Amino acid sequence: MKPHFLLLISLVFSPFVHSDHHDYSDALSKSILFFEGQRSGVLPKDQRMEWRADSGLNDGRSTYDTDLTGGYYDAGDNVKFGFPMAFTTTMLAWSVIEFGELMPPNELRNALVAIRWATDYLLKTISQPNRIFVQVGDPYMDHNCWERPEDMDTARTVYAVDAPNPASEVAAETAAALAASSMAFRSMDPGYAETLLRSSDRIFQFADNFRGAYSDNDHIRDGVCPFYCDFSGYQDELLWGAAWLRRASQDNSYLNYIENNGKTLGADDNINEFGWDNKHAGLNVLVSKEVIEGNMYNLQSYKFSADSFMCTLIPDSSSSHIDYTPGGLIYKPGGSNLQHATTISFLLLVYANYLDRTLQTVNCGNLIVSPSSLRTIAKKQVDYILGDNPMGLSYMVGYGNRYPQRIHHRGSSLPSVKDHPGFIACKEGSIYFNSTNPNPNVLVGAIVGGPGEDDAYGDDRADFKKSESTTYINAPFVGVLAFFAANPNLS
């Protein structure tokens, strides 16, 4: 059955343009380098994205008299959104946990530097008792300008949630990020790892004790919605945060939490989605490790859901559910579609590794799917993103001979402060936004939102759903590329 299945995958997803070889190691390096272009705060002397400079140097000081400098701008704007930043951090750390040993030492170091740029900031957001800072920057004012981060003169509004007001999804995702990162740093910097784990436990208690969505808070809602509003509920983040604390600490209290709260927090909803807002599929894969490798059969329902998710990805499966473009790209309606392709590819590889270690397969009813079959699907997504697609275009900026030139990104599209030291005001940047010229600064490694359901991509700066890059598109791809850099000939 397996040879038949692999043949079917090849036929269904045969790309229009094919490269015999991709330099996954080069793509890995660039996927990590991208994060330097998203940095906020004082840039270090070894900053490699040299067209960027210091920015957001007074964040937090005017309204809360606290230091909230650092962290990442989430996309092509200049706002620091805590919810997607925490998810980005979790995925960067998970990439290192699962695939760090496959990375060249210098790239592992670069990945850890990228993680720490985020975790140092996240620690600042939870530095005050019973309070979490969830965002810096007024998004409406920011989005009304086309302005370099170095020139920002829009309001750096700080959005904070104080107990007993809830911020469960942001707090629990922050807990997940810090717990996962503690594992990534454990061998390199055990002291820092311990700080992260201790802080993770503390902020998880905030998330669990004061349950509710942060975007339901009247004082916060107008700033976070509709950008990173909680659309899917906070319950999945509570389970996700607990699962990461369990894995990082091996504390049985978190094992009991995952088991006892599964039904009440919707673990059985079996939602086939994974991203900054919805953690279900990732949660199921993460917890399945306990079942597959640790024989924790009391958590069997999570593995059942993980198996079910994998089966939805198989076109020949009786439970096939996820759509693909004619060129073979995983497609979900909405913007920034490549976020789905990168997160799902990551889960495919991680789950394949868990199954492989115990010689297990996935039973999809009408067929049995092997770990190698899951990896084959992931590789098709990777190769599509890197150029094996109907457009013959790499969707990673700076990789390959053809890639997007007009991405929706302020710093990339405006002259750098090194080339144009003079201040460029809010509306003065409009001429650069409206220009048809390529961006003057190459945001190397950025993965854009990607093509539509017809595989078409127009390279239009104004079409932000397709042309904007985000940190959470790149973060899981770091782990994916690390795997294929070490296994380039996987067929």
Coordinates of C-alpha atoms in Angstrom, one line a residue:
M1 CA 0.0 0.0 0.0
K2 CA 2.8 2.4 0.8
P3 CA 4.3 2.5 -2.7
H4 CA 0.9 3.2 -4.1
F5 CA 0.4 6.0 -1.6
L6 CA 3.7 7.7 -2.4
L7 CA 3.0 7.5 -6.1
L8 CA -0.4 9.2 -5.6
I9 CA 1.3 12.0 -3.6
S10 CA 3.7 12.5 -6.5
L11 CA 1.0 12.7 -9.1
V12 CA -1.4 15.0 -7.1
F13 CA 1.3 17.4 -6.1
S14 CA 3.6 17.4 -9.1
P15 CA 4.8 21.0 -9.4
F16 CA 4.8 22.9 -12.6
V17 CA 8.4 24.2 -12.0
H18 CA 10.8 21.8 -10.4
S19 CA 14.4 22.3 -9.0
D20 CA 16.5 19.2 -8.8
H21 CA 18.2 20.6 -5.7
H22 CA 17.4 23.1 -3.0
D23 CA 20.1 24.5 -0.7
Y24 CA 18.3 23.8 2.5
S25 CA 21.3 24.9 4.5
D26 CA 21.3 28.3 2.8
A27 CA 17.6 28.6 3.4
L28 CA 18.0 27.7 7.1
S29 CA 20.6 30.4 7.6
K30 CA 18.4 33.0 5.9
S31 CA 15.2 31.9 7.8
I32 CA 17.0 32.7 11.1
L33 CA 18.7 35.9 9.8
F34 CA 15.2 37.3 9.0
F35 CA 14.6 37.8 12.7
E36 CA 17.3 40.4 12.9
G37 CA 15.3 42.6 10.5
Q38 CA 12.4 42.4 12.9
R39 CA 14.2 43.5 16.0
S40 CA 13.1 46.4 18.2
G41 CA 15.3 48.1 20.7
V42 CA 19.1 48.7 20.8
L43 CA 20.7 46.6 18.2
P44 CA 23.9 44.7 19.0
K45 CA 27.3 45.3 17.5
D46 CA 27.1 42.0 15.6
Q47 CA 23.8 42.9 13.9
R48 CA 24.0 41.4 10.4
M49 CA 20.9 43.1 8.9
E50 CA 22.8 46.4 8.6
W51 CA 20.1 48.5 7.1
R52 CA 18.3 48.4 10.4
A53 CA 19.1 50.6 13.4
D54 CA 17.9 51.2 17.0
S55 CA 14.1 51.8 17.5
G56 CA 11.5 51.9 20.2
L57 CA 14.0 53.0 22.8
N58 CA 11.4 54.5 25.2
D59 CA 8.9 51.7 25.0
G60 CA 7.1 51.4 28.4
R61 CA 8.8 54.3 30.1
S62 CA 6.3 57.1 29.6
T63 CA 3.2 55.4 30.9
Y64 CA 4.3 52.6 33.2
D65 CA 7.9 53.8 34.0
T66 CA 9.1 50.4 33.0
D67 CA 11.5 49.1 30.4
L68 CA 9.7 47.4 27.6
T69 CA 12.4 47.8 25.0
G70 CA 13.4 44.9 22.8
G71 CA 11.3 42.1 21.3
Y72 CA 10.1 41.8 17.7
Y73 CA 7.8 43.7 15.4
D74 CA 5.4 41.0 14.2
A75 CA 5.3 41.8 10.5
G76 CA 5.7 44.8 8.3
D77 CA 4.5 47.3 10.9
N78 CA 6.1 48.7 14.0
V79 CA 3.8 47.3 16.7
K80 CA 4.9 44.7 19.3
F81 CA 2.0 42.3 19.7
G82 CA 2.6 40.0 22.6
F83 CA 0.3 37.1 21.6
P84 CA 1.9 36.3 18.2
M85 CA 5.4 37.1 19.6
A86 CA 5.0 34.5 22.3
F87 CA 3.8 32.0 19.7
T88 CA 6.8 32.8 17.5
T89 CA 9.1 32.2 20.5
T90 CA 7.5 28.9 21.3
M91 CA 7.9 27.7 17.7
L92 CA 11.6 28.9 17.5
A93 CA 12.3 27.0 20.7
W94 CA 10.4 23.9 19.6
S95 CA 12.5 24.0 16.4
V96 CA 15.7 23.9 18.5
I97 CA 14.3 21.2 20.8
E98 CA 13.4 18.9 18.0
F99 CA 16.0 19.7 15.3
G100 CA 18.7 21.8 17.0
E101 CA 21.1 18.9 17.1
L102 CA 20.9 18.8 13.3
M103 CA 21.9 22.4 12.9
P104 CA 25.5 23.5 12.2
P105 CA 26.9 25.0 15.5
N106 CA 26.9 28.6 14.2
E107 CA 23.2 28.3 13.1
L108 CA 22.2 26.8 16.4
R109 CA 23.8 29.7 18.1
N110 CA 22.0 32.1 15.8
A111 CA 18.7 30.4 16.5
L112 CA 19.3 30.7 20.3
V113 CA 20.2 34.4 19.9
A114 CA 16.9 34.8 18.0
I115 CA 15.0 33.1 20.8
R116 CA 16.7 35.1 23.5
W117 CA 15.9 38.4 21.8
A118 CA 12.2 37.4 22.4
T119 CA 12.5 35.8 25.8
D120 CA 14.4 38.7 27.3
Y121 CA 11.5 40.9 26.2
L122 CA 8.8 38.5 27.4
L123 CA 10.4 38.4 30.8
K124 CA 10.0 42.2 30.9
T125 CA 6.3 41.8 30.1
I126 CA 5.7 39.8 33.2
S127 CA 8.1 41.5 35.5
Q128 CA 5.4 43.1 37.7
P129 CA 3.1 41.0 40.0
N130 CA -0.4 40.2 38.7
R131 CA 0.2 42.2 35.5
I132 CA 1.1 41.3 32.0
F133 CA 2.0 43.8 29.2
V134 CA 0.4 42.4 26.1
Q135 CA 1.2 45.0 23.4
V136 CA 3.3 48.1 22.7
G137 CA 2.2 50.6 20.0
D138 CA -1.2 51.9 18.9
P139 CA -1.9 49.8 15.8
Y140 CA -4.3 52.2 14.2
M141 CA -1.9 55.2 14.4
D142 CA 0.9 52.9 13.2
H143 CA -1.0 51.5 10.3
N144 CA -2.0 55.0 9.3
C145 CA 1.7 55.7 8.6
W146 CA 4.3 54.3 6.3
E147 CA 7.3 54.9 8.5
R148 CA 10.6 53.3 9.4
P149 CA 10.8 51.9 12.9
E150 CA 13.8 54.2 13.5
D151 CA 11.6 57.2 12.8
M152 CA 8.5 56.2 14.7
D153 CA 6.6 59.1 16.2
T154 CA 3.2 57.4 16.6
A155 CA 1.9 56.7 20.0
R156 CA 3.8 53.8 21.8
T157 CA 0.7 53.0 23.8
V158 CA 1.3 50.2 26.3
Y159 CA -1.6 47.7 26.8
A160 CA -1.5 46.0 30.2
V161 CA -3.8 43.6 31.9
D162 CA -4.0 43.5 35.7
A163 CA -5.5 40.8 37.7
P164 CA -8.3 39.9 38.2
N165 CA -8.9 40.9 34.6
P166 CA -8.0 37.9 32.4
A167 CA -5.4 37.5 29.7
S168 CA -5.4 33.7 29.6
E169 CA -4.3 33.2 26.0
V170 CA -1.4 35.7 26.0
A171 CA -0.3 34.6 29.5
A172 CA -0.5 30.9 28.7
E173 CA 1.3 31.3 25.4
T174 CA 4.0 33.3 27.2
A175 CA 4.2 30.4 29.7
A176 CA 4.6 28.0 26.7
A177 CA 7.3 30.2 25.2
L178 CA 9.3 30.5 28.3
A179 CA 9.0 26.8 29.2
A180 CA 10.0 25.7 25.7
S181 CA 12.8 28.2 25.6
S182 CA 14.1 26.8 29.0
M183 CA 14.6 23.5 27.3
A184 CA 16.4 25.1 24.3
F185 CA 18.8 26.8 26.7
R186 CA 19.2 24.1 29.3
S187 CA 22.6 22.8 28.1
M188 CA 24.0 26.1 27.0
D189 CA 22.9 28.4 29.8
P190 CA 21.3 26.4 32.7
G191 CA 20.9 29.5 34.9
Y192 CA 19.0 31.4 32.3
A193 CA 16.9 28.2 31.6
E194 CA 16.0 28.0 35.2
T195 CA 14.9 31.6 35.2
L196 CA 12.7 31.0 32.2
L197 CA 11.1 27.9 33.7
R198 CA 10.4 29.6 37.0
S199 CA 8.8 32.6 35.2
S200 CA 6.8 30.2 33.0
D201 CA 5.2 28.6 36.0
R202 CA 4.4 31.9 37.6
I203 CA 2.7 33.4 34.5
F204 CA 0.8 30.2 33.9
Q205 CA -0.8 30.6 37.3
F206 CA -2.0 34.1 36.2
A207 CA -3.4 32.6 33.1
D208 CA -5.2 29.8 34.9
N209 CA -6.4 31.6 38.0
F210 CA -8.0 34.5 36.0
R211 CA -9.6 32.7 33.1
G212 CA -10.8 34.6 30.1
A213 CA -9.8 36.2 26.8
Y214 CA -7.7 39.3 26.8
S215 CA -9.6 40.7 23.8
D216 CA -12.8 40.7 25.9
N217 CA -11.3 43.3 28.1
D218 CA -12.8 46.7 27.2
H219 CA -9.5 48.5 28.0
I220 CA -7.6 46.2 25.6
R221 CA -10.0 45.3 22.9
D222 CA -9.7 48.4 20.7
G223 CA -6.0 48.0 20.5
V224 CA -5.7 44.2 19.9
C225 CA -8.7 43.7 17.6
P226 CA -9.1 42.9 14.8
F227 CA -5.3 42.4 14.5
Y228 CA -4.6 39.6 17.1
C229 CA -8.0 39.3 18.6
D230 CA -8.7 36.0 20.3
F231 CA -11.0 34.3 17.7
S232 CA -10.8 30.7 18.9
G233 CA -11.0 31.0 22.7
Y234 CA -8.3 30.9 25.4
Q235 CA -8.9 27.3 26.5
D236 CA -6.4 25.7 24.0
E237 CA -3.7 28.0 25.2
L238 CA -4.2 26.8 28.8
L239 CA -3.7 23.2 27.8
W240 CA -0.8 24.2 25.5
G241 CA 1.0 26.1 28.3
A242 CA 0.5 23.3 30.7
A243 CA 1.7 20.8 28.2
W244 CA 4.9 22.8 27.7
L245 CA 5.4 23.1 31.4
R246 CA 5.0 19.4 31.8
R247 CA 7.6 18.7 29.1
A248 CA 10.1 21.2 30.5
S249 CA 9.7 20.4 34.1
Q250 CA 8.4 16.8 34.1
D251 CA 6.2 17.9 37.0
N252 CA 3.3 15.5 37.4
S253 CA 0.9 18.3 38.4
Y254 CA 1.0 19.5 34.8
L255 CA 0.5 16.0 33.6
N256 CA -2.6 15.8 35.8
Y257 CA -3.8 19.2 34.5
I258 CA -3.6 18.1 30.9
E259 CA -5.5 14.9 31.7
N260 CA -8.1 16.3 34.0
N261 CA -8.9 19.5 32.1
G262 CA -8.9 18.1 28.6
K263 CA -12.6 17.8 28.2
T264 CA -13.6 21.0 30.0
L265 CA -11.0 23.0 27.9
G266 CA -12.0 21.5 24.6
A267 CA -9.2 19.1 23.9
D268 CA -11.7 16.7 22.3
D269 CA -12.9 19.4 19.8
N270 CA -10.3 18.0 17.4
I271 CA -9.9 21.3 15.5
N272 CA -7.6 20.8 12.6
E273 CA -5.7 24.0 12.9
F274 CA -2.4 25.3 14.2
G275 CA -1.2 28.9 14.4
W276 CA -0.9 31.9 16.6
D277 CA -4.6 31.8 17.6
N278 CA -5.4 28.1 17.6
K279 CA -3.1 25.5 19.2
H280 CA -5.2 22.4 18.9
A281 CA -3.2 20.4 16.3
G282 CA 0.1 21.4 17.9
L283 CA -1.1 20.5 21.4
N284 CA -2.2 17.1 20.2
V285 CA 1.2 16.4 18.6
L286 CA 3.1 17.7 21.6
V287 CA 1.1 15.6 24.1
S288 CA 1.3 12.5 21.9
K289 CA 5.0 12.2 22.7
E290 CA 3.9 11.2 26.2
V291 CA 1.8 8.4 24.7
I292 CA 4.1 7.3 21.9
E293 CA 7.4 7.3 23.8
G294 CA 6.2 7.4 27.5
N295 CA 3.3 5.0 27.3
M296 CA 1.0 7.5 29.1
Y297 CA -2.2 5.9 27.8
N298 CA -4.4 8.1 30.0
L299 CA -3.6 10.8 27.4
Q300 CA -4.6 8.5 24.5
S301 CA -7.3 10.9 23.3
Y302 CA -4.6 13.5 22.4
K303 CA -2.8 10.9 20.2
F304 CA -6.1 9.9 18.6
S305 CA -6.7 13.6 17.7
A306 CA -3.1 13.9 16.4
D307 CA -3.6 10.8 14.2
S308 CA -6.8 12.2 12.9
F309 CA -5.1 15.5 12.0
M310 CA -2.5 13.7 10.0
C311 CA -5.1 11.8 8.1
T312 CA -6.8 15.0 7.1
L313 CA -3.6 16.0 5.3
I314 CA -3.6 12.8 3.1
P315 CA -5.4 13.4 -0.2
D316 CA -6.2 9.6 -0.6
S317 CA -7.4 9.3 3.0
S318 CA -11.1 8.8 3.6
S319 CA -10.9 11.7 6.1
S320 CA -9.0 14.0 3.8
H321 CA -10.0 17.5 4.7
I322 CA -7.4 20.2 4.0
D323 CA -7.4 21.8 0.6
Y324 CA -4.4 22.1 -1.7
T325 CA -3.8 24.5 -4.6
P326 CA -3.4 23.0 -8.1
G327 CA 0.4 23.3 -7.6
G328 CA 0.3 21.4 -4.3
L329 CA 0.4 24.0 -1.6
I330 CA -1.7 23.6 1.6
Y331 CA -4.3 26.3 1.4
K332 CA -6.7 27.8 4.0
P333 CA -8.8 30.9 3.2
G334 CA -7.7 34.2 4.7
G335 CA -4.5 36.1 4.7
S336 CA -0.9 34.9 5.1
N337 CA -1.6 31.4 3.9
L338 CA 2.0 30.3 4.2
Q339 CA 1.7 30.3 7.9
H340 CA -0.4 27.2 7.6
A341 CA 2.1 25.5 5.2
T342 CA 5.0 26.1 7.6
T343 CA 3.3 25.2 10.8
I344 CA 1.7 22.0 9.4
S345 CA 5.0 21.0 7.8
F346 CA 6.6 21.3 11.2
L347 CA 4.0 19.1 12.8
L348 CA 4.3 16.5 10.1
L349 CA 8.1 16.2 10.7
V350 CA 7.8 16.2 14.5
Y351 CA 5.1 13.6 14.5
A352 CA 7.0 11.5 12.0
N353 CA 10.0 11.6 14.3
Y354 CA 7.9 10.5 17.3
L355 CA 6.4 7.6 15.3
D356 CA 9.8 6.6 13.8
R357 CA 11.4 6.1 17.2
T358 CA 8.8 3.5 18.2
L359 CA 8.3 2.0 14.7
Q360 CA 4.7 3.2 14.6
T361 CA 2.4 4.3 11.7
V362 CA -0.9 6.2 11.4
N363 CA -4.0 4.3 10.7
C364 CA -6.2 6.4 8.4
G365 CA -8.9 3.7 7.9
N366 CA -8.5 3.0 4.2
L367 CA -4.7 3.2 4.4
I368 CA -1.7 3.0 6.7
V369 CA 0.6 6.1 6.6
S370 CA 4.2 5.7 7.4
P371 CA 6.5 8.4 8.9
S372 CA 8.3 8.7 5.6
S373 CA 5.0 9.5 3.9
L374 CA 4.4 12.4 6.4
R375 CA 7.9 13.7 5.6
T376 CA 7.2 13.5 1.9
I377 CA 4.2 15.8 2.3
A378 CA 6.2 18.2 4.4
K379 CA 9.0 18.2 1.7
K380 CA 6.5 19.1 -1.0
Q381 CA 5.5 22.1 1.0
V382 CA 9.1 23.2 1.6
D383 CA 10.1 22.8 -2.0
Y384 CA 7.0 24.7 -3.1
I385 CA 7.9 27.6 -0.9
L386 CA 11.5 27.6 -2.1
G387 CA 10.5 27.7 -5.8
D388 CA 8.9 24.5 -7.0
N389 CA 5.6 26.1 -7.9
P390 CA 3.7 27.4 -10.9
M391 CA 5.2 30.8 -10.6
G392 CA 8.8 29.5 -10.4
L393 CA 9.2 31.9 -7.5
S394 CA 10.9 31.5 -4.2
Y395 CA 8.6 32.8 -1.5
M396 CA 11.6 33.3 0.8
V397 CA 13.1 36.7 0.2
G398 CA 16.8 36.5 -0.8
Y399 CA 16.7 32.8 -1.6
G400 CA 17.1 31.6 -5.2
N401 CA 17.1 33.7 -8.3
R402 CA 13.5 34.9 -8.2
Y403 CA 11.8 36.1 -5.1
P404 CA 9.3 38.8 -4.1
Q405 CA 10.8 42.3 -4.6
R406 CA 8.0 44.5 -3.2
I407 CA 7.1 43.0 0.2
H408 CA 4.7 44.8 2.5
H409 CA 7.3 45.9 5.0
R410 CA 8.0 49.5 6.1
G411 CA 11.7 49.2 7.0
S412 CA 12.4 47.2 3.8
S413 CA 10.6 49.5 1.4
L414 CA 11.9 52.8 2.8
P415 CA 15.5 54.0 2.4
S416 CA 17.6 52.9 5.4
V417 CA 18.7 55.5 7.9
K418 CA 22.2 54.8 6.7
D419 CA 21.3 55.9 3.1
H420 CA 18.8 58.6 4.1
P421 CA 19.7 59.9 7.6
G422 CA 17.0 62.5 7.5
F423 CA 13.7 62.0 9.2
I424 CA 10.9 60.6 7.0
A425 CA 7.5 61.6 8.5
C426 CA 4.3 59.5 8.7
K427 CA 2.8 60.5 5.4
E428 CA 6.1 61.2 3.6
G429 CA 6.6 57.4 3.4
S430 CA 3.6 57.1 1.1
I431 CA 5.6 57.7 -2.0
Y432 CA 7.7 54.6 -1.2
F433 CA 4.6 52.5 -0.4
N434 CA 3.0 53.5 -3.7
S435 CA 6.2 53.0 -5.7
T436 CA 6.5 50.1 -8.2
N437 CA 10.2 50.0 -7.6
P438 CA 11.7 47.0 -5.7
N439 CA 12.3 47.5 -2.0
P440 CA 15.7 49.1 -1.4
N441 CA 16.5 46.9 1.6
V442 CA 16.3 43.1 1.2
L443 CA 14.7 41.5 4.2
V444 CA 16.7 38.3 3.7
G445 CA 14.9 35.1 4.8
A446 CA 11.4 36.7 5.1
I447 CA 8.7 34.3 4.0
V448 CA 5.8 36.3 2.6
G449 CA 2.1 35.5 3.0
G450 CA 2.2 33.6 -0.3
P451 CA 0.1 32.9 -3.3
G452 CA -3.7 32.6 -3.6
E453 CA -5.7 29.4 -4.0
D454 CA -4.9 29.5 -7.8
D455 CA -1.1 29.6 -7.1
A456 CA -1.0 33.2 -8.4
Y457 CA 1.2 35.9 -6.8
G458 CA 1.4 39.5 -8.0
D459 CA 4.3 40.9 -6.0
D460 CA 2.3 43.9 -5.0
R461 CA 3.3 45.8 -1.8
A462 CA -0.3 46.9 -1.3
D463 CA -1.6 43.3 -1.2
F464 CA -0.5 42.7 2.3
K465 CA -2.3 39.3 2.7
K466 CA 0.1 37.9 0.1
S467 CA 3.1 40.2 0.3
E468 CA 3.6 40.7 4.1
S469 CA 6.0 38.5 6.0
T470 CA 5.5 37.6 9.7
T471 CA 7.6 36.1 12.4
Y472 CA 5.2 33.3 13.0
I473 CA 5.5 32.1 9.4
N474 CA 9.3 31.9 9.7
A475 CA 9.6 30.4 13.2
P476 CA 8.4 26.8 12.5
F477 CA 10.2 26.8 9.2
V478 CA 13.5 27.1 11.0
G479 CA 13.0 23.6 12.4
V480 CA 11.7 22.3 9.1
L481 CA 14.7 23.5 7.2
A482 CA 17.1 22.2 9.8
F483 CA 15.6 18.7 9.2
F484 CA 15.9 18.9 5.4
A485 CA 19.4 20.5 5.5
A486 CA 20.5 17.4 7.4
N487 CA 18.4 15.1 5.1
P488 CA 18.5 16.8 1.7
N489 CA 18.0 13.7 -0.4
L490 CA 14.8 12.6 1.2
S491 CA 12.4 11.6 -1.6

